[in-house]
JSON list of C-alpha atoms in Angstrom, two decimals:
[
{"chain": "G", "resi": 1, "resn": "UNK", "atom": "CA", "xyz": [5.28, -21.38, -4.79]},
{"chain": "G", "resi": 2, "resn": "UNK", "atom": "CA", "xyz": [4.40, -18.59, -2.21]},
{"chain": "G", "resi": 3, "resn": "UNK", "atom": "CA", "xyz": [7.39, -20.24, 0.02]},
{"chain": "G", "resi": 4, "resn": "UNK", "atom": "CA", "xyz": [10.01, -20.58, -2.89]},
{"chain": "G", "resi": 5, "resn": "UNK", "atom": "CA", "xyz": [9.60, -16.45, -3.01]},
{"chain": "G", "resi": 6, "resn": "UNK", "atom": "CA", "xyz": [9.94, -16.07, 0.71]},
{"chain": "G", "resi": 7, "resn": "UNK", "atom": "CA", "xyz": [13.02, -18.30, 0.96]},
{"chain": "G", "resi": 8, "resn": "UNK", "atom": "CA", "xyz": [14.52, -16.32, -2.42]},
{"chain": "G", "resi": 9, "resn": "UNK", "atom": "CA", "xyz": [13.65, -12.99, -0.60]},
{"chain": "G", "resi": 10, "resn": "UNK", "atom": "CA", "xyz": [15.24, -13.81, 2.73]},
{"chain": "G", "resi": 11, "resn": "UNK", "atom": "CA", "xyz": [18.36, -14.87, 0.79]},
{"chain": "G", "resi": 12, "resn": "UNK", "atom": "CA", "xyz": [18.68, -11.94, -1.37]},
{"chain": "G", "resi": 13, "resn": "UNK", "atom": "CA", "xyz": [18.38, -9.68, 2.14]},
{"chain": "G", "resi": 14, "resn": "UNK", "atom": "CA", "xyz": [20.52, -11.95, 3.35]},
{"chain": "G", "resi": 15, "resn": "UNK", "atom": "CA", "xyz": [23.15, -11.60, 0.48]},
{"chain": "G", "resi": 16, "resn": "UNK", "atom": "CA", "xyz": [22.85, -7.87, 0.91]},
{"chain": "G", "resi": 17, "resn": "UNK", "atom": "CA", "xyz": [24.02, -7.71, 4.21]},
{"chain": "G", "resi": 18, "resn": "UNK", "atom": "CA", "xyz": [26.70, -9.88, 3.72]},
{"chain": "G", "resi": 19, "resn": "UNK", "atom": "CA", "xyz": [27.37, -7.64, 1.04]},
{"chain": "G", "resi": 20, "resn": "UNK", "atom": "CA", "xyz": [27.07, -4.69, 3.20]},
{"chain": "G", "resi": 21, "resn": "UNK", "atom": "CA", "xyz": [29.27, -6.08, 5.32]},
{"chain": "G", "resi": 22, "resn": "UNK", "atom": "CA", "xyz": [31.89, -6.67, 3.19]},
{"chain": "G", "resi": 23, "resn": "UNK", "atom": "CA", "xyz": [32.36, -3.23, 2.17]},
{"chain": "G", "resi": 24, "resn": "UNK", "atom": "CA", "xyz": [33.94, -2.20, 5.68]},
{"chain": "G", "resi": 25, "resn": "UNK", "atom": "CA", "xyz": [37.83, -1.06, 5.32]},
{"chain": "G", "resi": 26, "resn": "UNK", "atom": "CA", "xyz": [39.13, 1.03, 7.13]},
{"chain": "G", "resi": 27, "resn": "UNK", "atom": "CA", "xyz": [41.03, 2.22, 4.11]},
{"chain": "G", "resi": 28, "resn": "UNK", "atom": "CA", "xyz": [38.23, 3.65, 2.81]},
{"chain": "G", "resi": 29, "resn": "UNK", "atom": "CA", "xyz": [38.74, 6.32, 5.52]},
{"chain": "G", "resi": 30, "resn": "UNK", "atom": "CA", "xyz": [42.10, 7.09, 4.14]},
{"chain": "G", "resi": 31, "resn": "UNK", "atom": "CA", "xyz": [40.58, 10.81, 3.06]},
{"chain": "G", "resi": 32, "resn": "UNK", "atom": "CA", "xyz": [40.30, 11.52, 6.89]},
{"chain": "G", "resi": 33, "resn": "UNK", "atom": "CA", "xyz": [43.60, 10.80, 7.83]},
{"chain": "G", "resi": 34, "resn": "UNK", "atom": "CA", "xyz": [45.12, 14.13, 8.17]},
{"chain": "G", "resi": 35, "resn": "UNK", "atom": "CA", "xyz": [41.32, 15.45, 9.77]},
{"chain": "G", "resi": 36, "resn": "UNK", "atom": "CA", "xyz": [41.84, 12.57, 12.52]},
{"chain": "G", "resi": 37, "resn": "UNK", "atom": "CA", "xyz": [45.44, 12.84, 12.86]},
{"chain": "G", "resi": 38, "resn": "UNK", "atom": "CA", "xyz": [45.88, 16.90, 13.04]},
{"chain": "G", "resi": 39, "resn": "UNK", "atom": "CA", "xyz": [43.57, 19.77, 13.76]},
{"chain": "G", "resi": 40, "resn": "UNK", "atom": "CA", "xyz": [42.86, 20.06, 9.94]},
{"chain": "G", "resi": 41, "resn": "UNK", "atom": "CA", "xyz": [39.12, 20.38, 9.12]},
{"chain": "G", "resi": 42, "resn": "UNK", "atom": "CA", "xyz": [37.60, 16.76, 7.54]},
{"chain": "G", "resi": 43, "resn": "UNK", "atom": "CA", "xyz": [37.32, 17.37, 3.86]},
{"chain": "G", "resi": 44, "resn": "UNK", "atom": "CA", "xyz": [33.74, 16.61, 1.79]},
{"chain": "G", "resi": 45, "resn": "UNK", "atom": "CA", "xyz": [35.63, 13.53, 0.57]},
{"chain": "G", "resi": 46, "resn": "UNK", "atom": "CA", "xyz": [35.87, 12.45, 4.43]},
{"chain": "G", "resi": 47, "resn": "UNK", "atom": "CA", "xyz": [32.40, 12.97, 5.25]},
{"chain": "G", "resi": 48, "resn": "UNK", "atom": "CA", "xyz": [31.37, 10.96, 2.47]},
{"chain": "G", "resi": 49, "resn": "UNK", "atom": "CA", "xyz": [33.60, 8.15, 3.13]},
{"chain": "G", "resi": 50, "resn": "UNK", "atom": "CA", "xyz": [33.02, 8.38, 7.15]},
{"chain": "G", "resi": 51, "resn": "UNK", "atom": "CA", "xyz": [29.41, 8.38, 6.47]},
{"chain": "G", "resi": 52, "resn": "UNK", "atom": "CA", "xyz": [29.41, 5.37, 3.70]},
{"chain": "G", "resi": 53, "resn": "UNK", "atom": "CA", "xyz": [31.93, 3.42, 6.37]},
{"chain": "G", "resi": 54, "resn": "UNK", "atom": "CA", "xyz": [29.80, 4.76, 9.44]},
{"chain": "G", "resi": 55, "resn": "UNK", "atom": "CA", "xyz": [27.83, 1.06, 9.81]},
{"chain": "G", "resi": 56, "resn": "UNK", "atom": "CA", "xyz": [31.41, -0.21, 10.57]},
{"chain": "G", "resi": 57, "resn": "UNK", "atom": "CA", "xyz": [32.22, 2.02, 13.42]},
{"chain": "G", "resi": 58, "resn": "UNK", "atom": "CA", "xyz": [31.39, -0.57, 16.30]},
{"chain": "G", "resi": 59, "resn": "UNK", "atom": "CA", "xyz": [33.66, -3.10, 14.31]},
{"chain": "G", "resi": 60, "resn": "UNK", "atom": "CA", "xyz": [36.77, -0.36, 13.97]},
{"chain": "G", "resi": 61, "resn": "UNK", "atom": "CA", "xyz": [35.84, -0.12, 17.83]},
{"chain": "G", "resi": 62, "resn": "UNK", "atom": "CA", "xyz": [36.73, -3.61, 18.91]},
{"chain": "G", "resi": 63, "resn": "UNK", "atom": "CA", "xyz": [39.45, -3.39, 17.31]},
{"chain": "G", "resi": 64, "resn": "UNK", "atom": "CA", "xyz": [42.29, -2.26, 19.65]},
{"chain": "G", "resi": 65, "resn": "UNK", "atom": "CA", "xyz": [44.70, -1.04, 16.94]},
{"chain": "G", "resi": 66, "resn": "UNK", "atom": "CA", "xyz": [41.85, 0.99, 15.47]},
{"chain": "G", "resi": 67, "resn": "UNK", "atom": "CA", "xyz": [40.10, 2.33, 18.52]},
{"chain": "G", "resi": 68, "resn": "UNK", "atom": "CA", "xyz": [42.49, 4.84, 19.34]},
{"chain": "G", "resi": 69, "resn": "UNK", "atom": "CA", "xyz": [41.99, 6.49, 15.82]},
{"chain": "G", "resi": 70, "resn": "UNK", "atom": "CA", "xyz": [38.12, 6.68, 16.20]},
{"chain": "G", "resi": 71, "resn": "UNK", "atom": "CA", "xyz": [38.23, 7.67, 19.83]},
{"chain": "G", "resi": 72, "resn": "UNK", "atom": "CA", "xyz": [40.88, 10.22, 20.18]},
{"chain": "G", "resi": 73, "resn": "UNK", "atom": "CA", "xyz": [39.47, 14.29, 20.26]},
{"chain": "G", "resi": 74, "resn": "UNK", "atom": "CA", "xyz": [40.43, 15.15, 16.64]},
{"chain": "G", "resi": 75, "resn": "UNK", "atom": "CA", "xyz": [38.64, 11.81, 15.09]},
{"chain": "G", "resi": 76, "resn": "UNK", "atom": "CA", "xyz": [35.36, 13.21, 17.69]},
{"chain": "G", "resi": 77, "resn": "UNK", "atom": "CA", "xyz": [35.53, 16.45, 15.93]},
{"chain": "G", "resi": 78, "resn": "UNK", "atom": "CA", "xyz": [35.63, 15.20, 12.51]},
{"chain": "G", "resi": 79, "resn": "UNK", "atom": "CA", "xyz": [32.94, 12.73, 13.03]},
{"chain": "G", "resi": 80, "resn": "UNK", "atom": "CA", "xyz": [31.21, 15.91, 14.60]},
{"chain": "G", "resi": 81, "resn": "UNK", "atom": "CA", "xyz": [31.76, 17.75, 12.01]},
{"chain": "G", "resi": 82, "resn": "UNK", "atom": "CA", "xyz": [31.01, 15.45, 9.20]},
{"chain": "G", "resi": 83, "resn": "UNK", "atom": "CA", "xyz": [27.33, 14.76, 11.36]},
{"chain": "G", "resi": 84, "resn": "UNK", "atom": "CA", "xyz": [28.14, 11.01, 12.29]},
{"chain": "G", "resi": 85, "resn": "UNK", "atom": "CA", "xyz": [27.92, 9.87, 15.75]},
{"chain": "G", "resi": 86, "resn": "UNK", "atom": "CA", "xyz": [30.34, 7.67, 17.10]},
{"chain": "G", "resi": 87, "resn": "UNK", "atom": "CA", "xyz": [28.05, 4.54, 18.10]},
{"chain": "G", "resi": 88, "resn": "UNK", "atom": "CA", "xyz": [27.67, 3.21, 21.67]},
{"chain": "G", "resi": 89, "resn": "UNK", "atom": "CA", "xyz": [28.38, -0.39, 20.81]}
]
């Protein structure tokens, strides 16, 4: 009995990262467009969404088409601003 819990623990963690995982797009970042694209200042709406999307980073990173918008100096300010560190991945 003790095992059947285990084993339906580790698959509900397990199912939550999946989950987790699911929930990157880069679309969601769609509020800090203009931020990372411009010298305008990251809206509150940014932040939130760069922080909720902030577990992605190192997979927006690999990506070659996306890596320019995360790495360029206006995306470091915003996620400077906004108090989320671009990951060393």
């Amino acid at each position: 009995s003790a095992i059947y819990i285990v084993a339906l623990l580790v698959m509900i963690v397990a199912g939550s990262k999946v989950a987790t995982a699911a929930t990157c797009s880069v679309t969601e970042l769609m509020p800090c467009s203009s931020a990372f694209t411009s010298s305008a200042a990251p809206t509150a709406q940014c932040c939130t969404k760069l922080k909720e999307q902030s577990p992605c980073l190192c997979g927006y990173l690999k990506n070659p088409t996306l890596k320019q918008y995360i790495t360029n100096p206006n995306a470091k300010k915003v996620t400077s601003t906004c108090g989320v560190p671009i990951p060393n991945c």
